[in-house]
């Protein structure tokens, strides 16, 4: 990228720095006197500085960020008192992501939250010194962020959002029993998506379900990818792919127009109009990550903190999509699901 273009892209990324109503965005933390006591009875630092790097803004990732900040607040780390937050979104651009990571690596932040796999990879490549908490990362080992799930071994730990993909395909078959072909739209450049697609293929094979893949490189490609599946598939599966989820409305538009059911990797796609999912709650996942961050701030070593996952999954169905598609939802499934009206 030319110097002028990079400067412009970085300027755009930095202009999107949000304070979340918390504190002024700054590359270094200000100093304030006084302590606050967290729920565990320990003293939060007089002034703590945290950087948050996010690949793109969409509901699931935003919810994870909110949960993280809520956990910090509940444990005595409050903005304008003893906490400074610097939040930067790359707006889906890898060049911006790398620039933000380099900026944070030379900052005075006590800890960095990296939301989603690309953010975590960029941040882990930029520093091995500052503790990094990750969330919304599907497979930290495959992404080469940690040595193992049980013992990360470096400055990175956090939570995984690995989907219950087998259960999601089972949900699809409960709603669309005759499905024989499923389209999957994903960005082949996202390591998290490659992992999910491989699992989808493994799950589908013994069920005699054919998987038809449609890859994209940017959110602008998503509409065309969805259109390419029309007439070829009985349903569409949308994994927790940041590129596709940020343009989920394009998939939903094509699917509803052609009466193709969408099973999603997470609930924000269902809230936007997809048929259903069984998956994690990203706000709770972010909160779980925030609790881990508190332990790190209190002296825990990320190298020895296992990657955590969420065990309780939620079934979410969209009533409007059910009506559009003419889906007959089994009574036992209906009784267990949260149905969005």
C-alpha positions as a Python dict, from the first residue, in 0.01 Angstrom:
ca = {
    (1, 'X'): (0, 0, 0),
    (2, 'X'): (133, 349, -83),
    (3, 'X'): (234, 569, 207),
    (4, 'X'): (-43, 821, 145),
    (5, 'X'): (-307, 549, 119),
    (6, 'X'): (-189, 382, 438),
    (7, 'X'): (-193, 714, 620),
    (8, 'X'): (-547, 778, 500),
    (9, 'X'): (-662, 426, 599),
    (10, 'X'): (-502, 455, 940),
    (11, 'X'): (-655, 796, 987),
    (12, 'X'): (-997, 652, 906),
    (13, 'X'): (-944, 366, 1150),
    (14, 'X'): (-826, 596, 1427),
    (15, 'X'): (-1113, 837, 1368),
    (16, 'X'): (-1345, 553, 1457),
    (17, 'X'): (-1195, 525, 1804),
    (18, 'X'): (-1482, 515, 2046),
    (19, 'X'): (-1476, 595, 2410),
    (20, 'X'): (-1797, 398, 2474),
    (21, 'X'): (-1899, 681, 2701),
    (22, 'X'): (-1613, 574, 2927),
    (23, 'X'): (-1293, 772, 2881),
    (24, 'X'): (-1104, 975, 2624),
    (25, 'X'): (-929, 762, 2363),
    (26, 'X'): (-556, 781, 2422),
    (27, 'X'): (-248, 578, 2339),
    (28, 'X'): (-130, 618, 2697),
    (29, 'X'): (-318, 595, 3022),
    (30, 'X'): (-370, 898, 3239),
    (31, 'X'): (-289, 885, 3608),
    (32, 'X'): (-553, 915, 3875),
    (33, 'X'): (-523, 867, 4245),
    (34, 'X'): (-733, 638, 4460),
    (35, 'X'): (-830, 274, 4460),
    (36, 'X'): (-1158, 90, 4424),
    (37, 'X'): (-1245, -248, 4569),
    (38, 'X'): (-1365, -524, 4336),
    (39, 'X'): (-1620, -793, 4423),
    (40, 'X'): (-1345, -1031, 4534),
    (41, 'X'): (-1227, -779, 4791),
    (42, 'X'): (-901, -703, 4607),
    (43, 'X'): (-784, -356, 4513),
    (44, 'X'): (-807, -251, 4151),
    (45, 'X'): (-505, -55, 4027),
    (46, 'X'): (-505, 322, 4077),
    (47, 'X'): (-518, 361, 3698),
    (48, 'X'): (-550, 76, 3451),
    (49, 'X'): (-525, 117, 3075),
    (50, 'X'): (-679, -133, 2834),
    (51, 'X'): (-674, -141, 2454),
    (52, 'X'): (-951, -312, 2256),
    (53, 'X'): (-889, -415, 1896),
    (54, 'X'): (-1181, -539, 1682),
    (55, 'X'): (-1174, -650, 1318),
    (56, 'X'): (-1521, -518, 1230),
    (57, 'X'): (-1837, -406, 1402),
    (58, 'X'): (-2132, -643, 1399),
    (59, 'X'): (-2379, -744, 1673),
    (60, 'X'): (-2200, -1056, 1801),
    (61, 'X'): (-1859, -892, 1837),
    (62, 'X'): (-2013, -575, 1983),
    (63, 'X'): (-2198, -789, 2239),
    (64, 'X'): (-1873, -960, 2339),
    (65, 'X'): (-1711, -622, 2392),
    (66, 'X'): (-2002, -504, 2605),
    (67, 'X'): (-1988, -817, 2820),
    (68, 'X'): (-1614, -772, 2871),
    (69, 'X'): (-1657, -414, 2990),
    (70, 'X'): (-1947, -511, 3216),
    (71, 'X'): (-1728, -771, 3388),
    (72, 'X'): (-1454, -513, 3447),
    (73, 'X'): (-1704, -270, 3597),
    (74, 'X'): (-1852, -537, 3820),
    (75, 'X'): (-1503, -607, 3950),
    (76, 'X'): (-1414, -250, 4039),
    (77, 'X'): (-1256, -122, 3717),
    (78, 'X'): (-1458, 186, 3625),
    (79, 'X'): (-1399, 446, 3358),
    (80, 'X'): (-1330, 801, 3471),
    (81, 'X'): (-1223, 654, 3805),
    (82, 'X'): (-947, 400, 3759),
    (83, 'X'): (-982, 276, 3401),
    (84, 'X'): (-895, 410, 3056),
    (85, 'X'): (-1026, 230, 2747),
    (86, 'X'): (-890, 276, 2396),
    (87, 'X'): (-1114, 103, 2143),
    (88, 'X'): (-1023, 82, 1774),
    (89, 'X'): (-1210, -98, 1496),
    (90, 'X'): (-1033, -193, 1173),
    (91, 'X'): (-1364, -171, 984),
    (92, 'X'): (-1285, -501, 815),
    (93, 'X'): (-953, -382, 666),
    (94, 'X'): (-644, -592, 733),
    (95, 'X'): (-412, -294, 679),
    (96, 'X'): (-596, -98, 948),
    (97, 'X'): (-585, -402, 1175),
    (98, 'X'): (-207, -431, 1144),
    (99, 'X'): (-163, -58, 1208),
    (100, 'X'): (-379, -73, 1522),
    (101, 'X'): (-187, -376, 1648),
    (102, 'X'): (145, -197, 1602),
    (103, 'X'): (8, 110, 1778),
    (104, 'X'): (-109, -95, 2075),
    (105, 'X'): (219, -288, 2089),
    (106, 'X'): (407, 36, 2161),
    (107, 'X'): (143, 168, 2401),
    (108, 'X'): (142, 172, 2780),
    (109, 'X'): (-167, -51, 2800),
    (110, 'X'): (-173, -295, 3088),
    (111, 'X'): (-379, -544, 2887),
    (112, 'X'): (-530, -577, 2540),
    (113, 'X'): (-860, -737, 2438),
    (114, 'X'): (-852, -879, 2085),
    (115, 'X'): (-1200, -955, 1948),
    (116, 'X'): (-1220, -1220, 1670),
    (117, 'X'): (-947, -1433, 1516),
    (118, 'X'): (-793, -1179, 1272),
    (119, 'X'): (-761, -924, 1554),
    (120, 'X'): (-602, -1180, 1784),
    (121, 'X'): (-354, -1292, 1517),
    (122, 'X'): (-252, -935, 1436),
    (123, 'X'): (-210, -846, 1803),
    (124, 'X'): (-20, -1163, 1893),
    (125, 'X'): (221, -1097, 1605),
    (126, 'X'): (279, -743, 1728),
    (127, 'X'): (370, -811, 2093),
    (128, 'X'): (476, -1099, 2315),
    (129, 'X'): (503, -874, 2620),
    (130, 'X'): (161, -719, 2685),
    (131, 'X'): (-105, -965, 2812),
    (132, 'X'): (-365, -1032, 2540),
    (133, 'X'): (-714, -1159, 2618),
    (134, 'X'): (-895, -1303, 2317),
    (135, 'X'): (-1264, -1365, 2258),
    (136, 'X'): (-1480, -1473, 1963),
    (137, 'X'): (-1187, -1687, 1842),
    (138, 'X'): (-1296, -2025, 1709),
    (139, 'X'): (-976, -2230, 1732),
    (140, 'X'): (-685, -2057, 1910),
    (141, 'X'): (-454, -2353, 1848),
    (142, 'X'): (-521, -2371, 1474),
    (143, 'X'): (-480, -1992, 1457),
    (144, 'X'): (-136, -2038, 1620),
    (145, 'X'): (-225, -1812, 1910),
    (146, 'X'): (-154, -2063, 2188),
    (147, 'X'): (43, -2383, 2238),
    (148, 'X'): (-262, -2570, 2364),
    (149, 'X'): (-608, -2502, 2501),
    (150, 'X'): (-503, -2627, 2846),
    (151, 'X'): (-172, -2439, 2870),
    (152, 'X'): (-145, -2144, 2629),
    (153, 'X'): (224, -2095, 2704),
    (154, 'X'): (261, -1727, 2612),
    (155, 'X'): (101, -1387, 2665),
    (156, 'X'): (-234, -1490, 2508),
    (157, 'X'): (-537, -1650, 2673),
    (158, 'X'): (-914, -1598, 2671),
    (159, 'X'): (-1228, -1762, 2535),
    (160, 'X'): (-1327, -1960, 2228),
    (161, 'X'): (-1656, -1927, 2042),
    (162, 'X'): (-1635, -2269, 1876),
    (163, 'X'): (-1986, -2353, 1761),
    (164, 'X'): (-2177, -2670, 1839),
    (165, 'X'): (-2179, -2739, 1465),
    (166, 'X'): (-2313, -3094, 1487),
    (167, 'X'): (-2605, -2968, 1696),
    (168, 'X'): (-2664, -2689, 1444),
    (169, 'X'): (-2688, -2936, 1156),
    (170, 'X'): (-2920, -3150, 1371),
    (171, 'X'): (-3135, -2838, 1422),
    (172, 'X'): (-3143, -2785, 1046),
    (173, 'X'): (-3268, -3140, 991),
    (174, 'X'): (-3539, -3096, 1255),
    (175, 'X'): (-3663, -2789, 1072),
    (176, 'X'): (-3593, -2904, 714),
    (177, 'X'): (-3602, -3288, 730),
    (178, 'X'): (-3556, -3335, 354),
    (179, 'X'): (-3248, -3115, 319),
    (180, 'X'): (-2992, -3288, 95),
    (181, 'X'): (-2770, -2994, 0),
    (182, 'X'): (-2648, -2706, 216),
    (183, 'X'): (-2468, -2396, 98),
    (184, 'X'): (-2198, -2242, 317),
    (185, 'X'): (-2091, -1882, 264),
    (186, 'X'): (-1759, -1784, 418),
    (187, 'X'): (-1435, -1592, 379),
    (188, 'X'): (-1162, -1844, 302),
    (189, 'X'): (-911, -1592, 436),
    (190, 'X'): (-1048, -1626, 790),
    (191, 'X'): (-884, -1915, 974),
    (192, 'X'): (-1185, -1946, 1205),
    (193, 'X'): (-1414, -2001, 906),
    (194, 'X'): (-1191, -2263, 745),
    (195, 'X'): (-1207, -2463, 1069),
    (196, 'X'): (-1586, -2442, 1083),
    (197, 'X'): (-1635, -2540, 719),
    (198, 'X'): (-1415, -2846, 766),
    (199, 'X'): (-1628, -2954, 1061),
    (200, 'X'): (-1950, -2891, 865),
    (201, 'X'): (-1823, -3120, 589),
    (202, 'X'): (-1729, -3389, 841),
    (203, 'X'): (-2070, -3372, 1007),
    (204, 'X'): (-2261, -3367, 678),
    (205, 'X'): (-2085, -3663, 513),
    (206, 'X'): (-2247, -3948, 712),
    (207, 'X'): (-2584, -3774, 676),
    (208, 'X'): (-2552, -3778, 296),
    (209, 'X'): (-2578, -3399, 286),
    (210, 'X'): (-2385, -3232, 7),
    (211, 'X'): (-2200, -2913, 104),
    (212, 'X'): (-2174, -2642, -161),
    (213, 'X'): (-1923, -2370, -74),
    (214, 'X'): (-1942, -2005, -178),
    (215, 'X'): (-1638, -1802, -75),
    (216, 'X'): (-1602, -1426, -42),
    (217, 'X'): (-1314, -1187, 18),
    (218, 'X'): (-1512, -887, 140),
    (219, 'X'): (-1860, -798, 258),
    (220, 'X'): (-1931, -658, -89),
    (221, 'X'): (-1911, -1014, -227),
    (222, 'X'): (-2172, -1161, 6),
    (223, 'X'): (-2482, -1078, -199),
    (224, 'X'): (-2340, -1238, -513),
    (225, 'X'): (-2226, -1544, -317),
    (226, 'X'): (-2577, -1590, -178),
    (227, 'X'): (-2729, -1551, -524),
    (228, 'X'): (-2492, -1816, -661),
    (229, 'X'): (-2654, -2075, -433),
    (230, 'X'): (-3012, -2017, -546),
    (231, 'X'): (-3157, -2329, -706),
    (232, 'X'): (-2863, -2539, -589),
    (233, 'X'): (-2922, -2581, -215),
    (234, 'X'): (-3203, -2669, 24),
    (235, 'X'): (-3062, -2450, 302),
    (236, 'X'): (-2778, -2210, 380),
    (237, 'X'): (-2541, -2232, 676),
    (238, 'X'): (-2373, -1910, 790),
    (239, 'X'): (-2077, -1978, 1023),
    (240, 'X'): (-1941, -1721, 1267),
    (241, 'X'): (-1755, -1557, 978),
    (242, 'X'): (-1690, -1188, 1045),
    (243, 'X'): (-1707, -1089, 678),
    (244, 'X'): (-2038, -1265, 613),
    (245, 'X'): (-2206, -1179, 943),
    (246, 'X'): (-2130, -810, 890),
    (247, 'X'): (-2327, -836, 564),
    (248, 'X'): (-2583, -1091, 684),
    (249, 'X'): (-2875, -886, 555),
    (250, 'X'): (-2765, -964, 198),
    (251, 'X'): (-2787, -1339, 264),
    (252, 'X'): (-3123, -1300, 439),
    (253, 'X'): (-3265, -1096, 151),
    (254, 'X'): (-3173, -1362, -107),
    (255, 'X'): (-3282, -1649, 118),
    (256, 'X'): (-3624, -1504, 198),
    (257, 'X'): (-3692, -1410, -164),
    (258, 'X'): (-3619, -1769, -268),
    (259, 'X'): (-3755, -1941, 45),
    (260, 'X'): (-3422, -2089, 149),
    (261, 'X'): (-3385, -2157, 525),
    (262, 'X'): (-3078, -2010, 699),
    (263, 'X'): (-2916, -2185, 995),
    (264, 'X'): (-2660, -1959, 1158),
    (265, 'X'): (-2358, -1999, 1379),
    (266, 'X'): (-2486, -1735, 1620),
    (267, 'X'): (-2804, -1552, 1710),
    (268, 'X'): (-2747, -1206, 1559),
    (269, 'X'): (-2809, -1353, 1212),
    (270, 'X'): (-3135, -1504, 1338),
    (271, 'X'): (-3235, -1173, 1495),
    (272, 'X'): (-3176, -1013, 1155),
    (273, 'X'): (-3406, -1264, 981),
    (274, 'X'): (-3237, -1605, 961),
    (275, 'X'): (-3438, -1912, 1054),
    (276, 'X'): (-3253, -2041, 1359),
    (277, 'X'): (-2945, -2136, 1554),
    (278, 'X'): (-2826, -2322, 1857),
    (279, 'X'): (-2523, -2147, 1991),
    (280, 'X'): (-2347, -1933, 2244),
    (281, 'X'): (-2440, -1597, 2393),
    (282, 'X'): (-2165, -1353, 2294),
    (283, 'X'): (-2236, -1106, 2571),
    (284, 'X'): (-2191, -1383, 2828),
    (285, 'X'): (-1877, -1499, 2647),
    (286, 'X'): (-1735, -1147, 2666),
    (287, 'X'): (-1823, -1129, 3035),
    (288, 'X'): (-1639, -1457, 3093),
    (289, 'X'): (-1337, -1308, 2914),
    (290, 'X'): (-1359, -997, 3131),
    (291, 'X'): (-1347, -1210, 3445),
    (292, 'X'): (-1029, -1371, 3310),
    (293, 'X'): (-887, -1023, 3242),
    (294, 'X'): (-946, -928, 3604),
    (295, 'X'): (-742, -1229, 3714),
    (296, 'X'): (-458, -1123, 3485),
    (297, 'X'): (-470, -767, 3616),
    (298, 'X'): (-448, -914, 3967),
    (299, 'X'): (-132, -1105, 3879),
    (300, 'X'): (-233, -1429, 3702),
    (301, 'X'): (-5, -1546, 3421),
    (302, 'X'): (-185, -1589, 3083),
    (303, 'X'): (58, -1870, 2995),
    (304, 'X'): (-94, -2086, 3266),
    (305, 'X'): (-463, -1994, 3215),
    (306, 'X'): (-655, -2247, 3000),
    (307, 'X'): (-869, -2120, 2713),
    (308, 'X'): (-1229, -2122, 2833),
    (309, 'X'): (-1548, -2201, 2641),
    (310, 'X'): (-1918, -2157, 2698),
    (311, 'X'): (-2106, -2475, 2777),
    (312, 'X'): (-2468, -2358, 2781),
    (313, 'X'): (-2614, -2321, 2433),
    (314, 'X'): (-2935, -2142, 2336),
    (315, 'X'): (-3185, -2236, 2065),
    (316, 'X'): (-3313, -1923, 1890),
    (317, 'X'): (-3576, -1922, 1614),
    (318, 'X'): (-3721, -1636, 1410),
    (319, 'X'): (-4102, -1645, 1380),
    (320, 'X'): (-4111, -1424, 1070),
    (321, 'X'): (-3871, -1658, 890),
    (322, 'X'): (-4079, -1957, 1004),
    (323, 'X'): (-4388, -1797, 850),
    (324, 'X'): (-4215, -1694, 526),
    (325, 'X'): (-4071, -2043, 477),
    (326, 'X'): (-4380, -2230, 595),
    (327, 'X'): (-4170, -2430, 842),
    (328, 'X'): (-4342, -2670, 1081),
    (329, 'X'): (-4154, -2643, 1410),
    (330, 'X'): (-4182, -2962, 1621),
    (331, 'X'): (-4354, -2898, 1955),
    (332, 'X'): (-4061, -3028, 2164),
    (333, 'X'): (-3823, -2794, 1981),
    (334, 'X'): (-4062, -2502, 2015),
    (335, 'X'): (-4084, -2554, 2390),
    (336, 'X'): (-3706, -2529, 2430),
    (337, 'X'): (-3644, -2235, 2196),
    (338, 'X'): (-3644, -1862, 2231),
    (339, 'X'): (-3866, -1744, 1948),
    (340, 'X'): (-3808, -1396, 1815),
    (341, 'X'): (-4135, -1242, 1701),
}
